[in-house]
Short mmCIF file of C-alpha atoms and ligand atoms in Angstrom, two decimals:
data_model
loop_
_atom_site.label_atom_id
_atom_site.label_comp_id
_atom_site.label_asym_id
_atom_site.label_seq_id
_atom_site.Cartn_x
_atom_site.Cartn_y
_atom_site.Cartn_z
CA UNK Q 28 0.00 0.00 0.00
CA UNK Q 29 1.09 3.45 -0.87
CA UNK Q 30 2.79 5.42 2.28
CA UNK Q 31 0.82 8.39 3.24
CA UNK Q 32 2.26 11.39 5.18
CA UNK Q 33 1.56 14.08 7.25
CA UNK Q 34 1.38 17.49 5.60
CA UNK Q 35 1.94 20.98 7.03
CA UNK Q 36 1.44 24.43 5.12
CA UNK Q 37 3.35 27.45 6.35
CA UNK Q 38 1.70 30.44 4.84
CA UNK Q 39 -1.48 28.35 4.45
CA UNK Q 40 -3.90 31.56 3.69
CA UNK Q 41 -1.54 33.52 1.31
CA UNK Q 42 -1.71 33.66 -2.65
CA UNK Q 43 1.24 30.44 -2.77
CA UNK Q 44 -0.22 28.40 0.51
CA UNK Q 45 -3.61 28.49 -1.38
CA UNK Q 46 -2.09 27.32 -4.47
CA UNK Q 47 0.07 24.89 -2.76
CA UNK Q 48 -2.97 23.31 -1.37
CA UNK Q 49 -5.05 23.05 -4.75
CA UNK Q 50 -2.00 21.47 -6.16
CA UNK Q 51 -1.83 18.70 -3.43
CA UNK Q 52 -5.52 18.31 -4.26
CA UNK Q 53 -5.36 18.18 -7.95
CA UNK Q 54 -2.39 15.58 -7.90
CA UNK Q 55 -3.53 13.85 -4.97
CA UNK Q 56 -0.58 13.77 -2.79
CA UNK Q 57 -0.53 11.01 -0.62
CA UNK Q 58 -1.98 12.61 2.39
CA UNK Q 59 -2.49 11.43 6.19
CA UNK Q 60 -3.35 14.22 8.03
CA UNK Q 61 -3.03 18.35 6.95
CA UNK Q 62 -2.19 21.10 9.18
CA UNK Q 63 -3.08 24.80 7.53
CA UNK Q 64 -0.83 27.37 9.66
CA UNK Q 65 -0.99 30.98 9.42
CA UNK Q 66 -0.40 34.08 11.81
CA UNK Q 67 -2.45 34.75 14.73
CA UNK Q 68 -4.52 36.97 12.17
CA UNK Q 69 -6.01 34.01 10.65
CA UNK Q 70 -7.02 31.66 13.51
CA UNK Q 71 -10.73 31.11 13.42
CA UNK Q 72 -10.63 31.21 9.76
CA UNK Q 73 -11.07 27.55 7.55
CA UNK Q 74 -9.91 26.85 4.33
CA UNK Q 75 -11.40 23.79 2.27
CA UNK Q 76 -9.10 20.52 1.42
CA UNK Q 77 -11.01 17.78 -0.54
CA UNK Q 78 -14.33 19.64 0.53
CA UNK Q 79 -13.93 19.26 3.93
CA UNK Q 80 -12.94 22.34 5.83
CA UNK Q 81 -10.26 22.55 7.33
CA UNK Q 82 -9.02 25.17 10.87
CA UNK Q 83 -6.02 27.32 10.44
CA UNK Q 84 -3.76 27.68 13.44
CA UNK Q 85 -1.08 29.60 14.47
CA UNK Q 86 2.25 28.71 13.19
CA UNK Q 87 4.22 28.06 16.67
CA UNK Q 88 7.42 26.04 17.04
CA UNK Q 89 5.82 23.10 17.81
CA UNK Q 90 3.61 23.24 14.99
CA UNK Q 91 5.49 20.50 13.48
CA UNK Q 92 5.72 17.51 15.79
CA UNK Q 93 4.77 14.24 14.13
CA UNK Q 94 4.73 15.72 10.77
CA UNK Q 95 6.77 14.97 7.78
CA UNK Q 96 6.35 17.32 5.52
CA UNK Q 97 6.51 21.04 5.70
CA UNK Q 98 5.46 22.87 2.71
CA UNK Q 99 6.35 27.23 3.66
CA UNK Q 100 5.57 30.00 1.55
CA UNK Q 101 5.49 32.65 4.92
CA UNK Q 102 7.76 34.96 4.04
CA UNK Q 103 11.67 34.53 4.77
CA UNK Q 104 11.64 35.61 8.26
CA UNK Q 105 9.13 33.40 9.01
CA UNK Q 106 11.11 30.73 6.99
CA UNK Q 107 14.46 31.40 9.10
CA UNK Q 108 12.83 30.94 12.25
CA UNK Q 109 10.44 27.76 11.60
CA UNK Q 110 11.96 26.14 9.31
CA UNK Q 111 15.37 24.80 10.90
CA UNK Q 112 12.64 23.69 13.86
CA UNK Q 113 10.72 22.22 11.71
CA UNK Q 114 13.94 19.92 10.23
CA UNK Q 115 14.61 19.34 13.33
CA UNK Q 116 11.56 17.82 14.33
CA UNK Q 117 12.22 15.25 11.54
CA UNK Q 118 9.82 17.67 8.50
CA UNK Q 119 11.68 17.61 5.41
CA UNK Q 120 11.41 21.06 4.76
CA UNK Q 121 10.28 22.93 1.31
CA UNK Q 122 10.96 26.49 1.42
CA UNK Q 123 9.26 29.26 -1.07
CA UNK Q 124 11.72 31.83 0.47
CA UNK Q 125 14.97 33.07 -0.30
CA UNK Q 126 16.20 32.83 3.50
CA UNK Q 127 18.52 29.52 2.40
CA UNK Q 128 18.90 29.53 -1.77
CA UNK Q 129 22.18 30.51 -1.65
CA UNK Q 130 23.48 27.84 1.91
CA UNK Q 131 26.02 25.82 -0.33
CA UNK Q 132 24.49 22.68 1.72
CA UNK Q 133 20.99 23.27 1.05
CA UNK Q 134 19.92 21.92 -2.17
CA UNK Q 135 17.93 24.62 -4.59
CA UNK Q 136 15.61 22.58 -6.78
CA UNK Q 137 13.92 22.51 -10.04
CA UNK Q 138 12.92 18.98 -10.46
CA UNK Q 139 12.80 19.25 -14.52
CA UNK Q 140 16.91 20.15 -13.63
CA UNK Q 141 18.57 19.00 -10.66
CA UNK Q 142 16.28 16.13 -9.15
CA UNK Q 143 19.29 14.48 -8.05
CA UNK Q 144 19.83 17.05 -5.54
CA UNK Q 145 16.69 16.17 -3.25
CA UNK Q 146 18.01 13.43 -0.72
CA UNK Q 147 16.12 11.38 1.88
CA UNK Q 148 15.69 12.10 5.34
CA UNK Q 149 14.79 15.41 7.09
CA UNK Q 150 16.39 18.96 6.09
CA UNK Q 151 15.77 22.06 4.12
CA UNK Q 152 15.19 21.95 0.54
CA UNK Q 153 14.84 25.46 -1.39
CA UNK Q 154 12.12 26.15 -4.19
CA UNK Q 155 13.97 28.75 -6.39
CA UNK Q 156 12.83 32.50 -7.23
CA UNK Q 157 9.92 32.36 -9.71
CA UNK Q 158 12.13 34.30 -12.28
CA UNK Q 159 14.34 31.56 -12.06
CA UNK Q 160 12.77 28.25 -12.03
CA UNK Q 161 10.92 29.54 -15.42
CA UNK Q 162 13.96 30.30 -17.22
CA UNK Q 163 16.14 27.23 -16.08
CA UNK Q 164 13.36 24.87 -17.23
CA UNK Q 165 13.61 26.45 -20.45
CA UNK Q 166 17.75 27.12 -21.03
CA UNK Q 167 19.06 23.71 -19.03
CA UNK Q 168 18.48 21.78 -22.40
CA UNK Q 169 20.04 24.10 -24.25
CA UNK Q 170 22.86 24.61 -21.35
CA UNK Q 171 23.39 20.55 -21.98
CA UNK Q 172 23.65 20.80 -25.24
CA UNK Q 173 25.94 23.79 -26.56
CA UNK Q 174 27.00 25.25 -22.94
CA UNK Q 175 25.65 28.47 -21.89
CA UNK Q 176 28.12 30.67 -21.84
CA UNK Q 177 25.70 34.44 -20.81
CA UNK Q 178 22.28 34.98 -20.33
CA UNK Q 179 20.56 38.90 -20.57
CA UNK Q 180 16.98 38.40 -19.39
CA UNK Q 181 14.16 41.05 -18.85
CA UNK Q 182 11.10 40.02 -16.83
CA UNK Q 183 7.75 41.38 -17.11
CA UNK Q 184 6.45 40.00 -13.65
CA UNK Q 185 2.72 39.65 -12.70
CA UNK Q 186 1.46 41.69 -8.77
CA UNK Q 187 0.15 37.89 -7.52
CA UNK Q 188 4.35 37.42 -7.10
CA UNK Q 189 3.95 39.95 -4.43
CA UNK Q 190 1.24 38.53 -2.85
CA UNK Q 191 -2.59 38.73 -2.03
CA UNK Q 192 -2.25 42.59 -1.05
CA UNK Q 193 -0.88 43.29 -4.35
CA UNK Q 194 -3.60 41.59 -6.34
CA UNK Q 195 -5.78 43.52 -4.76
CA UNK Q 196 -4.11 46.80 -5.13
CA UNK Q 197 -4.02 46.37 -8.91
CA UNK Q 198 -7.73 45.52 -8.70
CA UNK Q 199 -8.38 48.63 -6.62
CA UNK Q 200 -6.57 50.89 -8.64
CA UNK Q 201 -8.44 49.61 -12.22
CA UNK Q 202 -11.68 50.02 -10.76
CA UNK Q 203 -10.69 53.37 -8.84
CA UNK Q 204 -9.47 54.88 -12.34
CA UNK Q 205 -12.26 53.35 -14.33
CA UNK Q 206 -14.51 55.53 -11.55
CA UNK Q 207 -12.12 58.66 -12.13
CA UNK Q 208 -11.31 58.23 -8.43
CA UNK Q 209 -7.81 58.82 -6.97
CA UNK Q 210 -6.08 55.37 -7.15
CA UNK Q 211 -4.72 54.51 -3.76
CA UNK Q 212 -0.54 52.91 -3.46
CA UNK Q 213 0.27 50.89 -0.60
CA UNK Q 214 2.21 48.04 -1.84
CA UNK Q 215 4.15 49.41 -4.57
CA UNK Q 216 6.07 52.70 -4.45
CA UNK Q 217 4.19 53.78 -7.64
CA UNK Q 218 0.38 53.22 -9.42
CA UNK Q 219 1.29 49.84 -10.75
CA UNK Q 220 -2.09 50.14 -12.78
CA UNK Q 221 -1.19 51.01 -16.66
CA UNK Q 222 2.32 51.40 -15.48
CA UNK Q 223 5.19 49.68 -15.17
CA UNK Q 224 7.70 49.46 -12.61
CA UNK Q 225 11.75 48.71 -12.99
CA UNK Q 226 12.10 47.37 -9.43
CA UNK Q 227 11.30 44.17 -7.76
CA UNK Q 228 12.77 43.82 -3.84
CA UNK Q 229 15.29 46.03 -2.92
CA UNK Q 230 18.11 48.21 -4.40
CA UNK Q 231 21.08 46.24 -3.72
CA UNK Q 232 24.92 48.01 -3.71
CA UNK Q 233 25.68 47.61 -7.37
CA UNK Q 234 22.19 48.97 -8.48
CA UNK Q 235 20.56 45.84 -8.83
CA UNK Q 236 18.06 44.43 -6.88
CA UNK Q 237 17.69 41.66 -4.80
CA UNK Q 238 14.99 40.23 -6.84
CA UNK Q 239 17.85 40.68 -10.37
CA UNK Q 240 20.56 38.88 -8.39
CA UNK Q 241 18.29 36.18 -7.76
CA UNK Q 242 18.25 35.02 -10.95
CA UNK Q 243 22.02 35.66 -11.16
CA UNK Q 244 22.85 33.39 -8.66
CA UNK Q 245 20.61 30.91 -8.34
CA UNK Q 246 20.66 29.89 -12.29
CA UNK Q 247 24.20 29.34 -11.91
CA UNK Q 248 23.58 26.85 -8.50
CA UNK Q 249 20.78 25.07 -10.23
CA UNK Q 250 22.32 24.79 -13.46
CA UNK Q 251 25.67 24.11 -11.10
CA UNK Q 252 27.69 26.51 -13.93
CA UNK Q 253 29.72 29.78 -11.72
CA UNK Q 254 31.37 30.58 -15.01
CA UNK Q 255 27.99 31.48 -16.91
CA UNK Q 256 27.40 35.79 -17.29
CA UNK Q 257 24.32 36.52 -16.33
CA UNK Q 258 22.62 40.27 -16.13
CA UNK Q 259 18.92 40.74 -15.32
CA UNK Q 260 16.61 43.18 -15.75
CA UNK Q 261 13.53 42.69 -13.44
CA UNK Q 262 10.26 45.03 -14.08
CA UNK Q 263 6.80 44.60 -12.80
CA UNK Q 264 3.79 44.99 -14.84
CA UNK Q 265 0.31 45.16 -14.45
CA UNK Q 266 -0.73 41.72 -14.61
CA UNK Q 267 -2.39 39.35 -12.85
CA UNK Q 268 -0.83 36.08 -12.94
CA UNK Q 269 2.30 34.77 -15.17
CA UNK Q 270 5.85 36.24 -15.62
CA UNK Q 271 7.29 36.76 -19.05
CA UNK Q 272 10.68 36.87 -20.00
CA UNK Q 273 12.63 38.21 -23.06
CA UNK Q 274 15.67 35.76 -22.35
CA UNK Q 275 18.81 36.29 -24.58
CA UNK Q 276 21.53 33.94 -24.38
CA UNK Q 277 25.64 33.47 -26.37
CA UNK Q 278 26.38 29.65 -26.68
CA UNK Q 279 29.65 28.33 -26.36
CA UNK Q 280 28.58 25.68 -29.87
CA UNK Q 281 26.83 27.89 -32.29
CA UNK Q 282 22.97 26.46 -32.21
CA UNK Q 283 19.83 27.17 -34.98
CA UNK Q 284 17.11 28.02 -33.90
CA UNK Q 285 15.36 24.73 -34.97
CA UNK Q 286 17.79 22.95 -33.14
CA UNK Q 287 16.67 24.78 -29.90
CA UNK Q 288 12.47 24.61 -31.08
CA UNK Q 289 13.49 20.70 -31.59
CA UNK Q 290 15.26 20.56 -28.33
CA UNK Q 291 12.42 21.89 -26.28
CA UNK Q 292 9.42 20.20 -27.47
CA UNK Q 293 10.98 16.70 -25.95
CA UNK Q 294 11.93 18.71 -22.80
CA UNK Q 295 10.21 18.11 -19.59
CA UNK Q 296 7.93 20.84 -18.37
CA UNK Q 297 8.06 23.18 -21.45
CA UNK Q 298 5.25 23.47 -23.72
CA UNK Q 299 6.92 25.44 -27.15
CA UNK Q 300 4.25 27.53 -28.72
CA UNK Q 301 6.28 28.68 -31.86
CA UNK Q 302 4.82 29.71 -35.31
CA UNK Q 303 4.71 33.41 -35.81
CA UNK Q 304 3.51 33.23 -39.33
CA UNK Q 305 -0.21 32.42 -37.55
CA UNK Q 306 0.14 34.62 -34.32
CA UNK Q 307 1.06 31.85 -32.43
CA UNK Q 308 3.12 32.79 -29.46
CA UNK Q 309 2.67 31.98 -25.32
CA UNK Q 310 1.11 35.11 -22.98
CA UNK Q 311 0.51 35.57 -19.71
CA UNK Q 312 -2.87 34.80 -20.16
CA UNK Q 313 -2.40 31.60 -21.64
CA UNK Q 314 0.09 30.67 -18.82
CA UNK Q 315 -2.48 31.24 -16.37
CA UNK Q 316 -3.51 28.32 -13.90
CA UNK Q 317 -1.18 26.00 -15.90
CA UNK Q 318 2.00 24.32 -14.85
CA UNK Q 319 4.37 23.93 -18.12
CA UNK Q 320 6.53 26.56 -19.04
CA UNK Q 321 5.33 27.89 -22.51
CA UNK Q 322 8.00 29.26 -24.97
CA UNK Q 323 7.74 30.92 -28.16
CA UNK Q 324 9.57 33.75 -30.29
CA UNK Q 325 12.73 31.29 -30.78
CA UNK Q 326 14.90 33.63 -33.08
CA UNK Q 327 18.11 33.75 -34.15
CA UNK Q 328 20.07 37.09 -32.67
CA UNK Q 329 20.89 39.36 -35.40
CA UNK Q 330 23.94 41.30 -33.16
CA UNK Q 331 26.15 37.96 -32.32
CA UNK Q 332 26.45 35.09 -34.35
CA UNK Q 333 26.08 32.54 -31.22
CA UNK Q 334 23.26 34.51 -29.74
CA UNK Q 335 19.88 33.02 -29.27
CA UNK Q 336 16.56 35.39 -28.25
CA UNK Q 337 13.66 33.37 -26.75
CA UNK Q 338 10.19 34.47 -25.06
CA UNK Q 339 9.45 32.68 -21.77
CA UNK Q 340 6.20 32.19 -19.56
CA UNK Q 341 4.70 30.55 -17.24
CA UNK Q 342 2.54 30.90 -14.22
CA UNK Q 343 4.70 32.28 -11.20
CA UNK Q 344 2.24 31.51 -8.62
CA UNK Q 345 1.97 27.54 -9.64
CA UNK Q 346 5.25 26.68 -11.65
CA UNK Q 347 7.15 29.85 -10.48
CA UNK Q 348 6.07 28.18 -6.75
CA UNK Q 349 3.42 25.66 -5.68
CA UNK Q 350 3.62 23.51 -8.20
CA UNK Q 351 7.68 23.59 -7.80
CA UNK Q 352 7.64 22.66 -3.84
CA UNK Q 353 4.68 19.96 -4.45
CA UNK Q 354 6.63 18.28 -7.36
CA UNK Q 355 9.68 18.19 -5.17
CA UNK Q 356 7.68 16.63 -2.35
CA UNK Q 357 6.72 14.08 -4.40
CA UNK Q 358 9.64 13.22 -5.68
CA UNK Q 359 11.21 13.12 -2.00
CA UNK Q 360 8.47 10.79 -0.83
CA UNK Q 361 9.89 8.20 -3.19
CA UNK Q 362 13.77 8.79 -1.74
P1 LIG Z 422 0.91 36.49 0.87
O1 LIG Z 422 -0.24 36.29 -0.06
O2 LIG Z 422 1.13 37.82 1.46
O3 LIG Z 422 0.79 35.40 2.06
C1 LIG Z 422 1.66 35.39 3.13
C2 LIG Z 422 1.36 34.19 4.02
O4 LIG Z 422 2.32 34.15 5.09
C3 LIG Z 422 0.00 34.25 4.68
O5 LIG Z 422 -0.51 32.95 4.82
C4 LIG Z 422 0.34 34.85 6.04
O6 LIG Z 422 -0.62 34.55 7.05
C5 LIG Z 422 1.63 34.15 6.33
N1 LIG Z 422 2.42 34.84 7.33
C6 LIG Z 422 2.89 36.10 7.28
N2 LIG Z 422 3.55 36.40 8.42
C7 LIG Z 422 3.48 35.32 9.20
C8 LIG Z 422 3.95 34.99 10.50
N3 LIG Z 422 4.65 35.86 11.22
N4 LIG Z 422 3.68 33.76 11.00
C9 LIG Z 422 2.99 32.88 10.27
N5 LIG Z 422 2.50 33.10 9.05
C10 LIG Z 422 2.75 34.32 8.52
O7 LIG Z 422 2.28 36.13 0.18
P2 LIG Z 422 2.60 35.01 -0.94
O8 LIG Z 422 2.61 35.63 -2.27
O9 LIG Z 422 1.77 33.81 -0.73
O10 LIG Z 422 4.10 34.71 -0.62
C11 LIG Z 422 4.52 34.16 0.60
C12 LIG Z 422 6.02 33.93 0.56
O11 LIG Z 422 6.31 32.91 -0.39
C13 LIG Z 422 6.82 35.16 0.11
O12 LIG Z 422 7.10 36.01 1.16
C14 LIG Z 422 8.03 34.54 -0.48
O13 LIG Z 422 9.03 34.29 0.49
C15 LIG Z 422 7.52 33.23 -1.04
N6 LIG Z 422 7.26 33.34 -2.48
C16 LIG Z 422 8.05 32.63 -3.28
C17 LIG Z 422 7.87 32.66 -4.62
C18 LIG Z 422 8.78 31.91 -5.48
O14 LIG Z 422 9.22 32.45 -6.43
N7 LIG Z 422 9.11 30.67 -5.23
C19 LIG Z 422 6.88 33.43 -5.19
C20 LIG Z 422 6.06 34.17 -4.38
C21 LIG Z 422 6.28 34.09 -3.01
P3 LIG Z 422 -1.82 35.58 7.41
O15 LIG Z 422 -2.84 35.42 6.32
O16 LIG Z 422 -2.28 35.08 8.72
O17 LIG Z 422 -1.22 36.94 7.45
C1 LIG Z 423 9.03 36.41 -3.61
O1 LIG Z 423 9.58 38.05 3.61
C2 LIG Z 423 10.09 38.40 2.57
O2 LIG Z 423 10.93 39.31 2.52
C3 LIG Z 423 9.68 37.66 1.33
C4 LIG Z 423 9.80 38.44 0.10
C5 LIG Z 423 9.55 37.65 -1.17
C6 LIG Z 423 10.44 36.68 -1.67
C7 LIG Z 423 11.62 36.25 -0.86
O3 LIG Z 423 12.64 36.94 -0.84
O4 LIG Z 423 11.51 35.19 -0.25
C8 LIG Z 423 8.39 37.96 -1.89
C9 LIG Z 423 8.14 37.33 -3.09
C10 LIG Z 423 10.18 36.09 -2.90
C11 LIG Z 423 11.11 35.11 -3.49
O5 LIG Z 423 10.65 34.14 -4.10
O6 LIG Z 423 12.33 35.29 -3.43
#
């Protein structure tokens, strides 16, 4: 008989814990018992698994005690204090934060590119940036193929990546303009309705922010490559749900463009969606609610001769992160 296993959610009520949940329901993890955990805020509130509702309670330390798995998405200073207790209370930890990417012992985990780095036993496992698992499924192929040798990406990143406040503010703001009201701006330091914004996280020393040298670093740890260049350009837009990314890359072994299209329609996870002559290219929209990454606009680059241009999407709230930690937990329960 099939093992079954006790499941905790850390960040049970926010835009990835409800995600994470309808993707342990839609793939029917092998589930014992579920624990929902939230802040104090949310105690007294229920939230449906399997159509049975179900109480959220107040993350604690001890919240973990005779569970195995810990699924967080609570924000990374909720992650570095619950989730070493967690470990040590024998969870395998799978953490949505950046709090322990870049710990050289912790394993950082896209399961279409490293699988082999998720071991048995208790311990921290990271789920990568959304930015990032996105364009590794896509380039790790290619990487394995003709080497990578520098990456220039430019993300156009949907609000849900910052949360349920920020899907609301966008909603807010439509509907207060469409009423020739004031908008209000709480979560963002500008209107993020009909704008766009070049700054994701914080401004960092070199003028880069956090969110840009996320996909600097951890693209070279998953795809386990220092040497690779990489500059990013991270923007938010006002969208709903999906990240797209204009993704250029120079190849050590000069590669066609067909090569790559034939590449990626065998490779795990991607969905190519590739024939300009009839429109046909992915969008947000299209990514929406679905778990593949979808790429399109595979062109050669007409300013380097081993340059590559590609257009990448996918949904940041289920591939970009529930649908990341849940495919990793499923692949740990058969360590
Ligand atoms: P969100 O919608 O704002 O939800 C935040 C969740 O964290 C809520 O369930 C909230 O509970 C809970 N929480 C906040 N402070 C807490 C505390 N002190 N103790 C216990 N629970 C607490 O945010 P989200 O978009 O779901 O993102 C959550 C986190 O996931 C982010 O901060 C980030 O670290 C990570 N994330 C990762 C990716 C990725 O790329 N892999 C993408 C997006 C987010 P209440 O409802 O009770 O406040
Ligand atoms: C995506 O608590 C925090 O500062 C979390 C901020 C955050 C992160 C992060 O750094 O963990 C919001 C949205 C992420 C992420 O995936 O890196």
């Amino acid at each position: 008989m099939e093992r079954l296993w006790n499941v905790a959610v850390a960040g049970a009520t926010g835009a990835v814990g409800n995600q994470m949940i309808r993707c342990l329901e839609e793939r029917d993890f092998p589930v014992k018992n579920i624990r929902f955990l939230a802040s104090a805020r949310s105690v007294g509130k229920t939230l449906p698994y399997k159509g049975k509702p179900v109480a959220v309670e107040e993350l604690k330390e001890d919240s973990f005690n005779d569970f195995e798995i810990a699924l967080f998405s609570a924000g990374a200073s909720t992650s570095l204090r619950f989730a070493p207790l967690a470990a040590r209370a024998g969870c395998v930890v799978i953490d949505n934060s950046s709090a322990f990417r870049m710990e050289p012992k912790i394993p950082l985990v896209v399961p279409e590119c490293n699988p082999q780095r998720i071991v048995a036993g208790p311990g921290i496992i990271a789920n990568p940036n959304c930015s990032t698992i996105q364009m590794v499924v896509a380039l790790k192929p290619i990487h394995d193929q003709v080497r990578i040798k520098r990456i220039i990406v430019s993300t156009y990143q949907a609000v849900s990546g910052t949360g349920q406040k920020a899907i609301v503010e966008l909603r807010n703001q439509i509907a207060d303009l469409a009423a020739g009201k004031e908008p209000e701006i709480k979560v963002y330091p500008y209107q993020i309705a009909y704008n766009c914004l070049p700054h994701i996280d914080v401004f960092l020393e070199n003028d880069y922010t956090k969110e840009e040298m996320k996909m600097v670093n951890e693209t070279r740890k998953i795809l386990e490559d220092d040497t690779i260049r990489i500059s990013a350009t991270t923007v938010r837009v006002p969208v709903f749900y999906g990240h797209s990314e204009a993704v250029y890359i120079e190849t050590e072994k000069k590669i066609t463009p067909q090569e790559v299209k034939d590449l990626l329609r065998t490779a795990p996870g991607v969905v190519v969606m590739d024939d300009v002559a009839k429109k046909v290219y992915p969008t947000a929209l299209v990514s929406e609610g679905k778990d593949e990454v979808f790429v399109g606009r595979i062109r050669e680059d007409i300013s380097h001769e081993k340059g590559i241009v590609l257009w990448v999407v996918s949904d940041n709230i289920r591939k970009g992160a529930a649908t990341n930690a849940v495919q990793i937990a499923e692949i740990w329960t058969k360590r």
